[in-house]
Coordinates of C-alpha atoms in Angstrom, one line a residue:
X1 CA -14.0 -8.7 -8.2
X2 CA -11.9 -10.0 -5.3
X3 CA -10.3 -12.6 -7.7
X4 CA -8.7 -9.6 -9.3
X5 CA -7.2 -8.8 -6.0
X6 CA -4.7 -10.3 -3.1
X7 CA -4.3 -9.5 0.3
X8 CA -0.4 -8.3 1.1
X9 CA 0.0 -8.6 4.7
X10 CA 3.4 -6.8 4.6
X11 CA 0.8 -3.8 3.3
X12 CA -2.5 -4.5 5.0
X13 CA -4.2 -3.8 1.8
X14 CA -5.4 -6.0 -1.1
X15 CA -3.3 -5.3 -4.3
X16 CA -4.0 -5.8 -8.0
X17 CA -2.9 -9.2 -9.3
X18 CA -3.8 -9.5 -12.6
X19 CA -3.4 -12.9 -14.2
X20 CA -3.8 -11.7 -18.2
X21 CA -2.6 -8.4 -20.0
X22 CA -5.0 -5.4 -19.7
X23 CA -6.2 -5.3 -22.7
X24 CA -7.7 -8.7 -23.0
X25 CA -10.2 -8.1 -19.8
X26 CA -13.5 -6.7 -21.3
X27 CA -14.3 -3.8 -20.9
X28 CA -16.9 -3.9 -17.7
X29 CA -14.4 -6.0 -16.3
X30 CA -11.7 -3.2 -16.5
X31 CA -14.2 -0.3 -15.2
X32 CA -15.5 -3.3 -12.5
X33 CA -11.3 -3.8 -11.6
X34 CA -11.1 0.3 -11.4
X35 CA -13.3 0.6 -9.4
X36 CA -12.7 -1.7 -6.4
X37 CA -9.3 -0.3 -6.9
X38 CA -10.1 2.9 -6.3
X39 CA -12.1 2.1 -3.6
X40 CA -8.9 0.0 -1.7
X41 CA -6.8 3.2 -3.3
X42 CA -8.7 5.8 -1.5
X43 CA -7.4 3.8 1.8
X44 CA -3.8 3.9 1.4
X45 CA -3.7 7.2 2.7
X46 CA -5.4 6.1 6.0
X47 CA -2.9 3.4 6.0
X48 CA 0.4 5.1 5.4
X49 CA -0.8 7.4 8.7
X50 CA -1.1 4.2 10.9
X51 CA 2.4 3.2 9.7
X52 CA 3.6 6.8 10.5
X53 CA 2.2 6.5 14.5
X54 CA 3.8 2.9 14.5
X55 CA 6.9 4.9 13.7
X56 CA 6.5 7.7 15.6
X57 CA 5.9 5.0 18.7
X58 CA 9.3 3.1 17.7
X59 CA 10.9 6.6 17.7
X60 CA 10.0 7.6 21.1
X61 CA 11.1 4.0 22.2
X62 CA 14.5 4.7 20.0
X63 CA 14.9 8.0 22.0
X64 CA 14.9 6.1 25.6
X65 CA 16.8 3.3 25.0
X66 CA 20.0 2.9 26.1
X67 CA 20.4 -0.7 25.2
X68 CA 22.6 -1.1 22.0
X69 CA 20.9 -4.3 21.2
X70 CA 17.4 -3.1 21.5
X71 CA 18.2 0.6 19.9
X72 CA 19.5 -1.8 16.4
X73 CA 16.3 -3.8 16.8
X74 CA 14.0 -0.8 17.0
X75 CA 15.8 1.0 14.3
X76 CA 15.6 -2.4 11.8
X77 CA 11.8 -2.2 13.0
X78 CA 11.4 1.6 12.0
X79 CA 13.1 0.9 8.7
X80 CA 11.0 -1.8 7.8
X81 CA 7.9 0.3 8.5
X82 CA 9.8 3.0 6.2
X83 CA 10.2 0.5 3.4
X84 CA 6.2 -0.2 3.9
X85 CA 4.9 3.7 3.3
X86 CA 7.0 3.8 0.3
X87 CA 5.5 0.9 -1.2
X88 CA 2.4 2.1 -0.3
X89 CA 2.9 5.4 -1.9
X90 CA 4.3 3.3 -5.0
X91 CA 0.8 1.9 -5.1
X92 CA -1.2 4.7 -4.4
X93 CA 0.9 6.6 -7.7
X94 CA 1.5 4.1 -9.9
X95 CA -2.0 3.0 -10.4
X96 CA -3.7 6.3 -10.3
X97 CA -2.2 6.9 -13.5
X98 CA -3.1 3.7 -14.8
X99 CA -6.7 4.1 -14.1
X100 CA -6.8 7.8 -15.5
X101 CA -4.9 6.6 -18.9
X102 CA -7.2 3.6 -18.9
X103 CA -10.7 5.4 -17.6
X104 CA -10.3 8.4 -20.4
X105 CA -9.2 6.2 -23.3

């Protein structure tokens, strides 16, 4: 099933990349898709916790700092890891309804 799936590096996880509407996959191929999805899925969690240490980490930097330059860089850094859990939680939402609409239907 990896063809149904990329690797984001920005995320660390693979994502969905369908190349044809839903509906036209059979249906093994949809419950095969759901369920390697929900396999990565059950994952982001763990993931969204590493990025939360990696900001934590900045944040203790961001706290000692005193050098303007640096204190900008770490706090571009932290957003940017920011930016990445809510993606991740866009993910983890998004396609659990998805896969509940398309499991029960």
């Amino acid at each position: 099933m990896s063809e149904h799936f990329t690797y984001d590096p920005r995320l660390n996880i693979m994502i969905p990349t369908l190349d044809k509407p839903w509906t036209t996959y059979s249906m093994q191929t949809q419950y095969l898709i759901l369920a390697e999805w929900e396999k990565i899925r059950g994952h982001i969690p763990d993931r969204i916790i590493e990025v939360e240490k990696e900001i934590n980490r900045k944040q203790e930097l961001l706290n000692h700092e005193e050098d303007f330059d640096t204190s900008c860089e770490l706090n571009g850094e932290i957003a940017e890891l920011a930016s990445i859990i809510n993606d991740l939680w866009i993910w983890f939402r998004a396609t659990q309804h998805v896969s509940l609409v398309k499991t029960h239907s």
